[in-house]
Coordinates of C-alpha atoms in Angstrom, one line a residue:
M250 CA -28.2 -108.2 74.0
G251 CA -25.7 -105.5 74.9
R252 CA -26.0 -101.9 74.3
K253 CA -26.9 -100.5 70.9
L254 CA -24.2 -98.7 69.1
D255 CA -25.0 -95.5 67.1
P256 CA -22.8 -95.6 64.0
T257 CA -23.3 -91.8 63.4
T258 CA -21.7 -90.9 66.8
Y259 CA -18.0 -91.8 67.5
V260 CA -16.8 -91.6 71.1
K261 CA -13.0 -91.6 71.6
K262 CA -12.0 -94.1 74.4
G263 CA -8.9 -93.8 76.6
P264 CA -6.1 -96.5 77.2
G265 CA -7.0 -99.8 78.8
R266 CA -5.7 -101.4 82.0
K267 CA -2.8 -103.2 80.5
S268 CA -1.5 -100.2 78.6
R269 CA -1.6 -98.2 81.8
K270 CA 0.4 -100.8 83.6
Q271 CA 3.0 -100.9 80.8
K272 CA 3.4 -97.1 80.8
G273 CA 4.0 -97.1 84.5
A274 CA 6.7 -99.8 84.3
E275 CA 8.6 -97.8 81.6
T276 CA 8.5 -94.7 83.7
E277 CA 9.9 -96.5 86.8
L278 CA 12.7 -98.1 84.8
A279 CA 13.8 -94.8 83.4
K280 CA 14.0 -93.5 86.9
F281 CA 16.1 -96.4 88.0
L282 CA 18.6 -96.1 85.2
T283 CA 19.0 -92.4 85.8
D284 CA 19.8 -93.0 89.5
G285 CA 22.4 -95.6 88.6
E286 CA 24.2 -93.2 86.3
R287 CA 24.5 -90.7 89.1
D288 CA 26.4 -93.3 91.2
L289 CA 29.1 -93.7 88.5
L290 CA 32.7 -92.6 89.2
P291 CA 34.2 -89.7 87.2
I292 CA 36.7 -92.2 85.5
E293 CA 33.8 -94.4 84.4
R294 CA 31.9 -91.5 83.0
A295 CA 35.0 -90.4 81.0
A296 CA 35.5 -93.9 79.7
R297 CA 31.9 -94.0 78.5
K298 CA 32.2 -90.7 76.7
Q299 CA 35.4 -91.8 75.0
K300 CA 33.8 -95.0 73.8
K301 CA 30.8 -93.0 72.4
L302 CA 33.2 -90.7 70.6
Q303 CA 35.1 -93.6 69.0
E304 CA 31.9 -95.2 67.9
A305 CA 30.8 -91.9 66.3
M306 CA 34.1 -91.5 64.5
G307 CA 33.9 -95.0 63.1
Q308 CA 30.4 -94.4 61.8
E309 CA 31.6 -91.3 60.0
S310 CA 34.5 -93.0 58.3
D311 CA 32.2 -95.8 57.2
D312 CA 29.8 -93.3 55.7
D313 CA 32.6 -91.6 53.8
D314 CA 33.7 -94.9 52.3
E315 CA 30.2 -95.7 51.4
D316 CA 29.8 -92.3 49.7
D317 CA 32.9 -92.9 47.6
D318 CA 31.7 -96.3 46.6
K319 CA 28.3 -94.8 45.7
R320 CA 29.9 -92.0 43.7
K321 CA 32.0 -94.5 41.7
S322 CA 29.0 -96.8 41.1
G323 CA 26.8 -93.7 40.2
D324 CA 29.4 -92.6 37.6
E325 CA 29.4 -96.1 36.1
D326 CA 25.6 -96.2 36.1
M327 CA 25.4 -92.8 34.3
D328 CA 27.9 -94.0 31.7
E329 CA 25.8 -97.1 31.2
D330 CA 22.6 -95.0 31.0
D331 CA 24.1 -92.8 28.4
T332 CA 25.1 -95.7 26.3
V333 CA 21.7 -97.3 26.7
Q334 CA 20.0 -94.0 25.9
A335 CA 22.1 -93.6 22.8
N336 CA 21.3 -97.1 21.7
L337 CA 17.6 -96.4 22.3
D338 CA 17.7 -93.2 20.3
E339 CA 19.3 -95.1 17.4
M340 CA 16.6 -97.8 17.7
D341 CA 13.8 -95.2 18.0
K342 CA 14.9 -93.2 15.0
F343 CA 12.1 -93.6 12.4
I344 CA 13.3 -94.9 9.0
L345 CA 11.0 -94.8 6.0
P346 CA 10.2 -98.2 4.7
G347 CA 11.4 -99.1 1.2
A348 CA 9.3 -99.8 -1.8
E349 CA 9.7 -103.6 -1.3
E350 CA 8.3 -103.4 2.2
I351 CA 5.3 -101.4 1.1
A352 CA 4.7 -103.8 -1.7
K353 CA 4.8 -106.7 0.8
E354 CA 2.3 -105.0 3.1
G355 CA -0.1 -104.8 0.1
V356 CA 0.0 -108.5 -0.3
L357 CA 0.3 -109.8 3.3
L358 CA -2.1 -109.2 6.2
V359 CA -1.7 -105.8 7.7
D360 CA -0.7 -105.5 11.3
L361 CA -2.7 -102.5 12.7
Q362 CA -0.4 -102.1 15.7
T363 CA 2.6 -101.7 13.5
I364 CA 0.8 -99.2 11.4
H365 CA -0.4 -97.3 14.4
Q366 CA 3.2 -97.1 15.8
R367 CA 4.5 -96.0 12.4
I368 CA 1.8 -93.2 12.3
K369 CA 3.1 -91.9 15.7
D370 CA 6.7 -92.0 14.6
N371 CA 5.9 -90.3 11.3
V372 CA 3.9 -87.5 13.1
D373 CA 6.8 -87.0 15.5
V374 CA 9.3 -86.7 12.6
L375 CA 7.0 -84.2 10.7
S376 CA 6.6 -82.1 13.9
H377 CA 10.4 -81.9 14.3
F378 CA 11.4 -82.3 10.7
A379 CA 14.6 -80.4 10.8
T380 CA 16.2 -82.5 13.5
K381 CA 14.6 -86.0 13.1
R382 CA 14.3 -86.4 9.4
E383 CA 16.3 -89.1 7.6
E384 CA 19.1 -87.8 5.4
G385 CA 18.2 -87.6 1.8
K386 CA 14.4 -87.8 2.4
E387 CA 11.9 -85.1 1.6
R388 CA 8.8 -84.1 3.5
T389 CA 6.6 -85.3 0.6
E390 CA 7.8 -88.8 1.1
Y391 CA 6.8 -88.8 4.8
L392 CA 3.4 -87.2 4.0
S393 CA 2.6 -89.8 1.3
L394 CA 3.4 -92.6 3.7
L395 CA 1.3 -90.9 6.4
K396 CA -1.7 -90.5 4.1
K397 CA -1.5 -94.2 3.1
D398 CA -1.3 -95.3 6.8
L399 CA -4.1 -93.0 7.9
S400 CA -6.4 -94.3 5.1
T401 CA -5.6 -97.9 6.1
Y402 CA -5.8 -97.5 9.9
Y403 CA -8.9 -95.2 10.1
S404 CA -10.7 -96.5 6.9
Y405 CA -10.9 -93.2 5.1
N406 CA -10.7 -92.7 1.3
N407 CA -7.7 -90.8 -0.1
F408 CA -9.8 -87.8 -1.1
L409 CA -11.0 -87.1 2.4
I410 CA -7.5 -87.6 4.0
D411 CA -6.1 -85.0 1.6
K412 CA -8.9 -82.6 2.4
L413 CA -8.4 -83.0 6.2
L414 CA -4.6 -82.5 5.8
D415 CA -5.3 -79.2 4.1
I416 CA -7.4 -78.1 7.1
F417 CA -5.6 -79.4 10.1
P418 CA -1.9 -79.6 11.2
V419 CA -0.6 -83.2 11.3
S420 CA -0.7 -83.5 15.0
E421 CA -4.2 -82.1 15.3
L422 CA -5.4 -84.3 12.5
I423 CA -4.7 -87.4 14.6
D424 CA -6.8 -86.0 17.4
F425 CA -9.6 -85.3 15.0
L426 CA -9.6 -88.8 13.6
E427 CA -9.4 -90.3 17.0
A428 CA -12.4 -88.2 18.2
N429 CA -14.4 -89.4 15.2
E430 CA -14.0 -93.0 16.5
I431 CA -15.8 -92.1 19.8
Q432 CA -19.5 -91.4 20.1
R433 CA -20.4 -87.9 21.3
P434 CA -22.3 -87.7 24.7
V435 CA -26.0 -87.8 24.6
T436 CA -27.5 -84.4 25.2
I437 CA -31.1 -83.2 25.8
R438 CA -32.7 -79.8 25.6
T439 CA -35.2 -78.7 28.3
N440 CA -38.5 -77.4 26.9
T441 CA -39.0 -74.3 28.9
L442 CA -42.6 -74.0 27.5
K443 CA -43.5 -76.8 29.9
T444 CA -40.9 -77.2 32.6
R445 CA -37.7 -75.9 34.1
R446 CA -34.2 -77.5 33.8
R447 CA -33.9 -78.0 37.6
D448 CA -37.3 -79.8 37.8
L449 CA -36.5 -81.9 34.8
A450 CA -33.1 -82.9 36.1
Q451 CA -34.6 -84.0 39.5
A452 CA -37.3 -86.0 37.8
L453 CA -34.8 -87.9 35.6
I454 CA -32.4 -88.5 38.5
N455 CA -35.3 -90.1 40.4
R456 CA -35.7 -92.5 37.4
G457 CA -32.1 -93.5 37.6
V458 CA -30.5 -91.2 35.1
N459 CA -27.0 -89.9 35.7
L460 CA -26.7 -86.4 34.2
D461 CA -25.0 -83.0 34.5
P462 CA -25.6 -79.5 33.1
L463 CA -24.2 -79.2 29.5
G464 CA -22.1 -76.2 30.2
K465 CA -22.0 -72.6 31.2
W466 CA -22.8 -71.5 27.6
S467 CA -26.3 -73.2 27.7
K468 CA -29.1 -72.7 30.2
V469 CA -31.3 -75.5 28.9
G470 CA -28.9 -78.3 28.0
L471 CA -28.3 -81.5 30.0
V472 CA -25.7 -84.2 29.2
I473 CA -26.6 -87.8 29.9
F474 CA -23.8 -90.2 31.1
D475 CA -25.8 -93.3 31.7
S476 CA -29.4 -94.3 32.4
S477 CA -31.3 -97.3 33.6
V478 CA -34.3 -96.3 31.5
P479 CA -34.5 -95.4 27.8
I480 CA -34.1 -91.7 27.4
G481 CA -36.5 -91.5 24.4
A482 CA -39.4 -93.3 26.1
T483 CA -39.7 -91.7 29.6
P484 CA -43.0 -90.1 30.7
E485 CA -41.2 -86.8 30.7
Y486 CA -40.1 -87.2 27.0
L487 CA -43.6 -88.2 25.9
A488 CA -45.1 -85.2 27.8
G489 CA -42.8 -82.9 25.8
H490 CA -40.6 -81.8 28.7
Y491 CA -37.4 -82.3 26.7
M492 CA -36.0 -83.2 23.3
L493 CA -33.1 -85.3 22.3
Q494 CA -30.8 -82.9 20.4
G495 CA -27.1 -82.6 19.8
A496 CA -25.1 -79.9 21.6
S497 CA -23.9 -78.4 18.3
S498 CA -27.6 -77.9 17.1
F499 CA -28.1 -75.4 20.0
L500 CA -25.5 -73.0 18.5
P501 CA -27.2 -71.7 15.4
V502 CA -30.4 -70.9 17.3
M503 CA -28.4 -69.1 20.0
A504 CA -26.6 -67.1 17.3
L505 CA -29.9 -66.2 15.6
S506 CA -31.5 -65.1 18.9
P507 CA -35.1 -64.7 17.7
Q508 CA -37.1 -62.1 19.7
E509 CA -40.7 -62.2 20.8
G510 CA -43.3 -61.2 18.2
E511 CA -41.0 -61.6 15.2
T512 CA -41.6 -63.5 11.9
V513 CA -38.9 -66.2 11.5
L514 CA -38.2 -68.6 8.7
D515 CA -36.5 -72.0 9.2
M516 CA -35.6 -72.9 5.6
S517 CA -34.6 -76.5 6.3
S518 CA -36.5 -77.4 9.5
A519 CA -36.5 -81.2 9.7
P520 CA -36.6 -82.9 12.2
G521 CA -37.7 -79.8 14.2
G522 CA -35.1 -79.4 16.9
K523 CA -34.1 -75.9 15.9
T524 CA -37.7 -74.9 15.1
T525 CA -39.0 -75.8 18.6
Y526 CA -36.0 -74.2 20.3
M527 CA -36.8 -70.9 18.5
A528 CA -40.4 -71.3 19.6
Q529 CA -39.5 -71.6 23.2
L530 CA -37.1 -68.6 22.9
M531 CA -40.0 -66.6 21.4
R532 CA -42.4 -67.9 24.1
N533 CA -44.9 -69.1 21.5
T534 CA -45.3 -65.5 20.1
G535 CA -44.8 -64.2 16.6
V536 CA -44.8 -66.6 13.6
I537 CA -42.3 -69.4 12.7
V538 CA -42.5 -70.8 9.2
A539 CA -40.9 -74.2 9.2
N540 CA -40.1 -75.3 5.6
D541 CA -38.4 -78.4 4.2
A542 CA -38.0 -79.7 0.7
S543 CA -38.7 -83.3 1.9
A544 CA -42.4 -84.1 2.7
D545 CA -41.4 -87.3 4.5
R546 CA -39.1 -85.5 6.8
L547 CA -41.8 -83.0 7.7
K548 CA -43.7 -85.7 9.5
S549 CA -41.1 -85.6 12.3
V550 CA -41.4 -81.8 12.5
V551 CA -45.2 -82.1 12.9
G552 CA -44.8 -84.7 15.6
N553 CA -42.2 -82.7 17.6
I554 CA -44.2 -79.5 17.4
H555 CA -47.3 -81.2 18.8
R556 CA -45.4 -83.0 21.5
L557 CA -43.5 -79.9 22.7
G558 CA -46.6 -77.7 22.7
V559 CA -45.5 -75.2 20.0
T560 CA -48.4 -73.1 18.8
N561 CA -46.8 -70.3 16.7
S562 CA -45.5 -72.4 13.8
M563 CA -46.8 -73.2 10.3
I564 CA -45.3 -75.9 8.2
C565 CA -44.8 -75.8 4.4
N566 CA -43.1 -77.9 1.8
Y567 CA -41.2 -75.9 -0.8
D568 CA -37.9 -76.0 -2.5
G569 CA -35.8 -73.5 -0.6
R570 CA -34.3 -72.1 -3.8
Q571 CA -37.8 -71.0 -4.9
F572 CA -39.0 -69.8 -1.5
P573 CA -38.6 -66.0 -2.2
K574 CA -41.3 -66.4 -4.9
V575 CA -43.7 -67.9 -2.3
M576 CA -43.2 -65.4 0.6
G577 CA -40.7 -63.0 2.0
G578 CA -40.2 -60.1 4.4
F579 CA -39.0 -62.2 7.4
D580 CA -37.2 -60.6 10.3
R581 CA -34.8 -63.5 10.7
V582 CA -34.0 -66.6 8.7
L583 CA -32.1 -69.8 9.7
L584 CA -30.5 -71.9 7.0
D585 CA -29.2 -75.2 8.1
A586 CA -28.0 -76.2 4.6
P587 CA -27.7 -79.8 3.4
C588 CA -24.0 -80.8 3.5
S589 CA -21.5 -83.6 3.2
G590 CA -21.7 -84.5 6.9
T591 CA -17.9 -84.5 7.5
G592 CA -18.5 -83.1 11.0
V593 CA -20.7 -86.0 12.1
I594 CA -18.6 -89.0 11.1
S595 CA -19.0 -90.5 14.5
K596 CA -22.8 -90.8 13.8
D597 CA -22.4 -91.8 10.2
P598 CA -19.2 -93.7 9.5
A599 CA -20.2 -94.2 5.8
V600 CA -19.0 -90.6 5.1
K601 CA -15.4 -91.9 5.4
T602 CA -15.6 -93.6 2.0
S603 CA -18.7 -92.3 0.3
K604 CA -17.7 -88.7 -0.4
D605 CA -15.6 -87.4 -3.3
E606 CA -14.8 -84.1 -5.1
S607 CA -18.0 -84.2 -7.2
D608 CA -20.2 -84.5 -4.1
I609 CA -18.5 -81.5 -2.4
Q610 CA -18.8 -79.3 -5.6
R611 CA -22.5 -80.3 -6.1
L612 CA -23.4 -79.5 -2.5
A613 CA -21.5 -76.2 -2.6
H614 CA -23.4 -75.2 -5.7
L615 CA -26.7 -76.0 -3.9
Q616 CA -25.7 -74.1 -0.8
K617 CA -24.8 -71.0 -2.8
E618 CA -28.3 -71.1 -4.4
L619 CA -29.9 -71.6 -1.0
I620 CA -28.1 -68.8 0.8
L621 CA -29.0 -66.3 -1.9
A622 CA -32.6 -67.4 -1.6
A623 CA -32.4 -67.0 2.2
I624 CA -31.0 -63.5 1.9
D625 CA -33.7 -62.5 -0.5
S626 CA -36.3 -63.7 2.1
V627 CA -35.0 -61.4 4.8
N628 CA -36.4 -57.9 5.2
A629 CA -33.5 -55.5 5.6
E630 CA -35.9 -52.8 6.9
S631 CA -37.0 -54.9 9.9
P632 CA -36.8 -52.8 13.0
S633 CA -35.5 -55.6 15.2
G634 CA -34.1 -58.1 12.7
G635 CA -32.7 -58.4 9.2
Y636 CA -30.4 -61.3 10.2
L637 CA -29.5 -64.6 8.6
V638 CA -27.7 -67.5 10.2
Y639 CA -26.0 -69.9 7.9
C640 CA -24.8 -73.2 9.4
T641 CA -23.7 -76.7 8.3
C642 CA -22.5 -79.9 10.0
S643 CA -19.5 -80.0 7.7
I644 CA -15.9 -78.8 8.2
M645 CA -15.1 -78.4 4.5
V646 CA -14.0 -74.9 3.5
E647 CA -15.9 -75.3 0.1
E648 CA -19.2 -75.7 2.0
N649 CA -18.6 -73.0 4.6
E650 CA -16.3 -69.9 4.1
W651 CA -16.4 -70.3 0.3
V652 CA -20.3 -70.1 0.3
V653 CA -20.4 -67.1 2.7
D654 CA -17.8 -65.3 0.7
Y655 CA -19.9 -65.8 -2.4
A656 CA -23.0 -64.4 -0.7
L657 CA -21.0 -61.3 0.5
K658 CA -20.2 -60.5 -3.2
K659 CA -23.7 -61.1 -4.6
R660 CA -25.9 -59.5 -2.0
N661 CA -25.9 -56.4 0.3
V662 CA -25.0 -58.3 3.5
K663 CA -22.2 -58.2 6.0
L664 CA -20.9 -60.6 8.7
V665 CA -21.6 -59.7 12.4
Q666 CA -20.7 -61.3 15.7
T667 CA -22.4 -64.7 16.3
G668 CA -22.6 -64.0 20.1
L669 CA -21.0 -67.4 20.9
D670 CA -18.1 -67.1 23.4
F671 CA -16.2 -70.2 22.2
G672 CA -15.3 -71.9 19.0
K673 CA -12.4 -71.3 16.5
E674 CA -12.4 -68.5 14.0
G675 CA -13.3 -69.1 10.4
F676 CA -10.6 -69.2 7.7
T677 CA -9.8 -65.9 5.9
R678 CA -7.3 -67.7 3.7
F679 CA -7.1 -71.3 2.5
K680 CA -4.4 -72.6 0.2
E681 CA -4.4 -70.2 -2.8
R682 CA -7.8 -68.7 -1.9
R683 CA -8.3 -65.4 0.0
F684 CA -11.7 -64.7 1.6
H685 CA -13.2 -61.6 3.0
P686 CA -11.4 -60.5 6.2
S687 CA -14.7 -60.4 8.1
L688 CA -15.0 -64.2 7.9
K689 CA -13.0 -64.4 11.1
L690 CA -16.3 -63.5 12.8
S691 CA -17.7 -66.9 11.8
R692 CA -17.2 -69.9 14.2
R693 CA -16.0 -73.4 13.7
F694 CA -16.5 -76.3 16.2
Y695 CA -14.6 -79.6 16.2
P696 CA -15.2 -82.9 18.1
H697 CA -11.6 -83.1 19.4
S698 CA -11.7 -79.5 20.7
H699 CA -15.2 -78.9 22.0
N700 CA -16.5 -82.5 22.4
M701 CA -19.4 -81.9 20.0
D702 CA -20.1 -82.6 16.4
G703 CA -18.2 -80.6 13.8
F704 CA -20.1 -77.5 12.9
F705 CA -19.9 -74.1 11.2
V706 CA -21.9 -71.0 12.1
A707 CA -22.0 -67.6 10.4
K708 CA -24.3 -64.7 11.1
L709 CA -25.1 -62.1 8.4
K710 CA -26.9 -58.8 8.6
K711 CA -28.8 -57.5 5.5
F712 CA -28.5 -53.8 5.1
S713 CA -30.4 -53.3 1.8
N714 CA -33.2 -55.0 0.0
T715 CA -31.8 -54.1 -3.5
V716 CA -29.9 -56.7 -5.4
P717 CA -26.5 -55.3 -6.5
T718 CA -25.7 -55.5 -10.2
T719 CA -22.0 -56.2 -10.7
A720 CA -20.0 -55.6 -13.8
V721 CA -19.9 -59.3 -14.4
E722 CA -23.7 -59.6 -14.4
K723 CA -24.1 -56.6 -16.7
G724 CA -21.9 -58.2 -19.4
K725 CA -23.2 -61.7 -18.8
V726 CA -25.4 -61.9 -21.9
D727 CA -23.9 -64.4 -24.2
D728 CA -25.8 -63.7 -27.4
G729 CA -25.6 -60.0 -27.9
P730 CA -27.8 -57.8 -30.1
S731 CA -27.7 -58.3 -33.8
K732 CA -25.1 -56.1 -35.7
A733 CA -24.8 -55.1 -39.4
G734 CA -22.7 -57.4 -41.6
S735 CA -22.9 -60.4 -39.3
K736 CA -24.6 -63.4 -40.7
N737 CA -25.0 -65.3 -37.5
K738 CA -26.2 -62.3 -35.4
S739 CA -28.7 -61.2 -38.1
K740 CA -31.0 -64.0 -37.2
K741 CA -34.2 -63.1 -35.4
Q742 CA -34.3 -63.4 -31.6
K743 CA -37.1 -65.4 -29.9
P744 CA -39.2 -63.0 -27.8
V745 CA -39.3 -63.8 -24.1
P746 CA -42.8 -63.8 -22.6
G747 CA -43.3 -61.2 -19.9
K748 CA -40.3 -59.2 -21.0
P749 CA -40.0 -56.2 -23.3
A750 CA -39.4 -57.4 -26.9
M751 CA -36.2 -56.3 -28.6
S752 CA -36.8 -54.2 -31.7
Q753 CA -34.7 -54.9 -34.7
K754 CA -34.0 -53.2 -38.0
A755 CA -35.7 -54.6 -41.0
T756 CA -33.2 -56.9 -42.7
A757 CA -33.1 -58.5 -46.1
N758 CA -30.8 -61.4 -47.1
G759 CA -28.7 -60.8 -44.0
K760 CA -28.2 -57.0 -44.7
P761 CA -29.9 -54.1 -43.0
A762 CA -32.7 -52.6 -45.1
K763 CA -32.8 -48.9 -45.7
S764 CA -35.0 -46.8 -43.6
I765 CA -38.2 -45.9 -45.5
G766 CA -39.1 -42.9 -43.3
K767 CA -42.1 -40.8 -44.6
K768 CA -42.7 -42.9 -47.7
T769 CA -43.8 -45.8 -45.6
T770 CA -47.5 -46.4 -45.6
N771 CA -49.1 -47.8 -42.5
P772 CA -52.0 -50.1 -43.6
S773 CA -53.6 -49.8 -40.2
T774 CA -54.8 -46.4 -41.3
L775 CA -57.0 -48.0 -44.0
K776 CA -60.7 -48.2 -43.3
K777 CA -62.2 -51.5 -42.4
S778 CA -64.7 -51.3 -45.3
E779 CA -61.9 -50.8 -47.8
K780 CA -60.7 -54.1 -49.2
P781 CA -58.0 -54.7 -51.9
T782 CA -59.2 -55.9 -55.3
G783 CA -57.5 -57.9 -58.0
Q784 CA -57.1 -61.4 -59.5
K785 CA -54.8 -62.5 -56.7
K786 CA -55.9 -63.5 -53.2
A787 CA -56.4 -60.9 -50.6
K788 CA -53.1 -59.7 -49.1
I789 CA -53.3 -58.0 -45.8
A790 CA -50.1 -56.4 -44.4
K791 CA -49.4 -55.0 -41.0
M792 CA -46.2 -53.0 -40.7
D793 CA -46.2 -52.1 -37.0
G794 CA -44.4 -55.3 -35.7
G795 CA -47.4 -57.6 -36.1
T796 CA -48.0 -60.5 -38.5
V797 CA -47.9 -60.2 -42.3
K798 CA -50.2 -62.3 -44.4
V799 CA -48.9 -62.7 -47.9
D800 CA -50.3 -65.4 -50.2
G801 CA -52.0 -67.1 -47.3
E802 CA -48.8 -67.4 -45.3
L803 CA -48.4 -65.8 -41.8
K804 CA -45.0 -64.1 -41.5
K805 CA -43.5 -61.9 -38.8
S806 CA -42.2 -58.5 -39.8
N807 CA -39.8 -56.1 -38.1
T808 CA -40.6 -52.6 -37.0
V809 CA -39.2 -50.1 -39.5
K810 CA -37.3 -47.5 -37.5
T811 CA -34.4 -45.3 -37.8
E812 CA -30.9 -46.6 -37.0
G813 CA -30.5 -44.5 -33.9
E814 CA -33.8 -45.6 -32.4
T815 CA -33.1 -49.3 -33.1
T816 CA -29.6 -49.1 -31.5
K817 CA -31.1 -47.5 -28.4
E818 CA -33.8 -50.2 -28.0
L819 CA -31.3 -52.9 -28.5
K820 CA -29.2 -51.6 -25.6
E821 CA -32.2 -51.3 -23.3
G822 CA -33.5 -54.8 -24.3
S823 CA -30.1 -56.5 -23.6
R824 CA -30.6 -55.9 -19.8
F825 CA -33.5 -58.3 -19.7
E826 CA -32.0 -61.0 -21.8
K827 CA -30.8 -64.3 -20.3
K828 CA -28.8 -67.1 -21.5
G829 CA -31.5 -69.6 -22.2
D830 CA -34.0 -67.1 -23.5
K831 CA -32.4 -66.4 -26.8
Q832 CA -32.4 -69.2 -29.4
R833 CA -31.1 -68.8 -32.8
K834 CA -33.1 -70.1 -35.8
S835 CA -31.9 -72.5 -38.3
P836 CA -31.0 -71.1 -41.8
T837 CA -34.2 -72.6 -43.2
Q838 CA -36.3 -70.8 -40.7
S839 CA -34.5 -67.5 -41.3
K840 CA -35.5 -67.7 -45.0
K841 CA -39.2 -67.4 -44.0
R842 CA -38.7 -63.8 -43.0
M843 CA -39.8 -61.1 -45.5
G844 CA -37.1 -60.3 -48.0
K845 CA -36.4 -57.1 -49.9
N846 CA -38.2 -58.2 -53.1
K847 CA -41.4 -59.2 -51.3
F848 CA -41.3 -56.0 -49.3
N849 CA -41.1 -53.9 -52.5
K850 CA -43.9 -55.9 -54.1
L851 CA -46.1 -55.4 -51.0
K852 CA -45.4 -51.7 -51.0
K853 CA -46.2 -51.3 -54.7
L854 CA -49.4 -53.3 -54.2
L855 CA -50.6 -51.0 -51.5
K856 CA -49.8 -47.9 -53.6
K857 CA -51.9 -49.4 -56.5
E858 CA -54.8 -50.0 -54.2
E859 CA -54.7 -46.5 -52.9
V860 CA -54.5 -45.0 -56.5
G861 CA -57.4 -47.3 -57.7
Q862 CA -59.6 -46.1 -55.0

């Protein structure tokens, strides 16, 4: 059988029998030759030395000749290389295709390799435009060709390419487009309410999952490289030990940093990743209100909350714009606003062609309404909070910096540090627009820079619960108070329910009626038992702003007041007026009001009744 070899232990062995014999023979031969040289005569020794010297001199001369030949050939090679390089430079010089070539490309099949190479050359020229541009060509010509090629090669519409060129430099834009063609790595978030990241990682490794920690910035994230089992169906997943969540979704919760015992609102909570992350940071204390406008999407929130063992959350289904009317006074609010999704193109490639200018403007308007509602839901007097985090999965300036800058003007809020150590600063200037300087405190994240979905995060601190009234809002009333001599403005304003009514001067035929003063008789002072007599029907008048019944017709009368009092009330009433609340009456309706003649008749009638009694 032979002896067993232990592969873990290695024993170094010495030379064998044959090698020892060979070594001994070489030693003896060296001794023999040395002894022979000692027996040589002095003349023989000198002859040997001379021969060695001649051989050495001959080798040196040969080396010199070879060096000369090499120098000559090297010079020739350098000349050839220079000429070849010059020819290559001439060949590599990018030349803009003519109109005919572009027209042919529109008809014939497109070679994507040719377009890709042309994009590279075009970007190189634009990066070193002063030295590599073609004579007589302008930068706009290169840019127009680049836009066309990018739209063709990466399958984007022209609108989106224009927007991206406004945000990124040309070289960085290529990196962004290439990153959108690659899926982001799968990441999971450890649920610290049930387990620790170390234990979860070991359990998943035992199931054949190859994973690593997400990064130094996250203590609960793990990135999955490959797995022999489905990540969304392991026993650990079903037990609620972790949740599948993108790395960029960690950021807004980390920026908000909810504390134990606080009251927190997640205004757009579906599918529940951020809500459950806040719950584990709060250790199931305090209260989390998870709201979403879509009742169908709230089903996923309910499922994730039950699976992950969250017990401090309540779920509601309201439009976020109306939420301050439902409840308020929150310590912290998280608003992950609906957006165009230009940061998650790798997940939803349909965004490349489905978005246009109208979509961006519509979403930006919705986001402005939502951020004002979110700010109104925050309690500025909270001892530990008063913070709002606004985030989107879009990289458009119209949906990010523009919205936050609008909120800074409309509410008593200021931007503060997000607490995130990485990410690029937000824009303080974009094209012709200039934003608030503090917007550099916001953070932008890109797929080509941070290997996560495109994201925007801004953290605001509310320092007063009062809503500022700007000069624009004070003069915002379109239909001002009625004035003398104006036919259109003399028409009666429709009263707004729940708001103080605007008093007006008594008018007749579009002109202001004279103030009656002391001579005016108030019929409300008449006794109930006293009734008017005569052949005509009973006529009851009420002069204190109520209804007037004349000949069986109900009519509205204006309060008779002095000119100074009326002007004062008009000014006070204009504060509460809104655009849609004031509706002008048609000319036919305006004729129904009490005219000057009817007013005089009614006054005479009342005097006769008093005299007759």
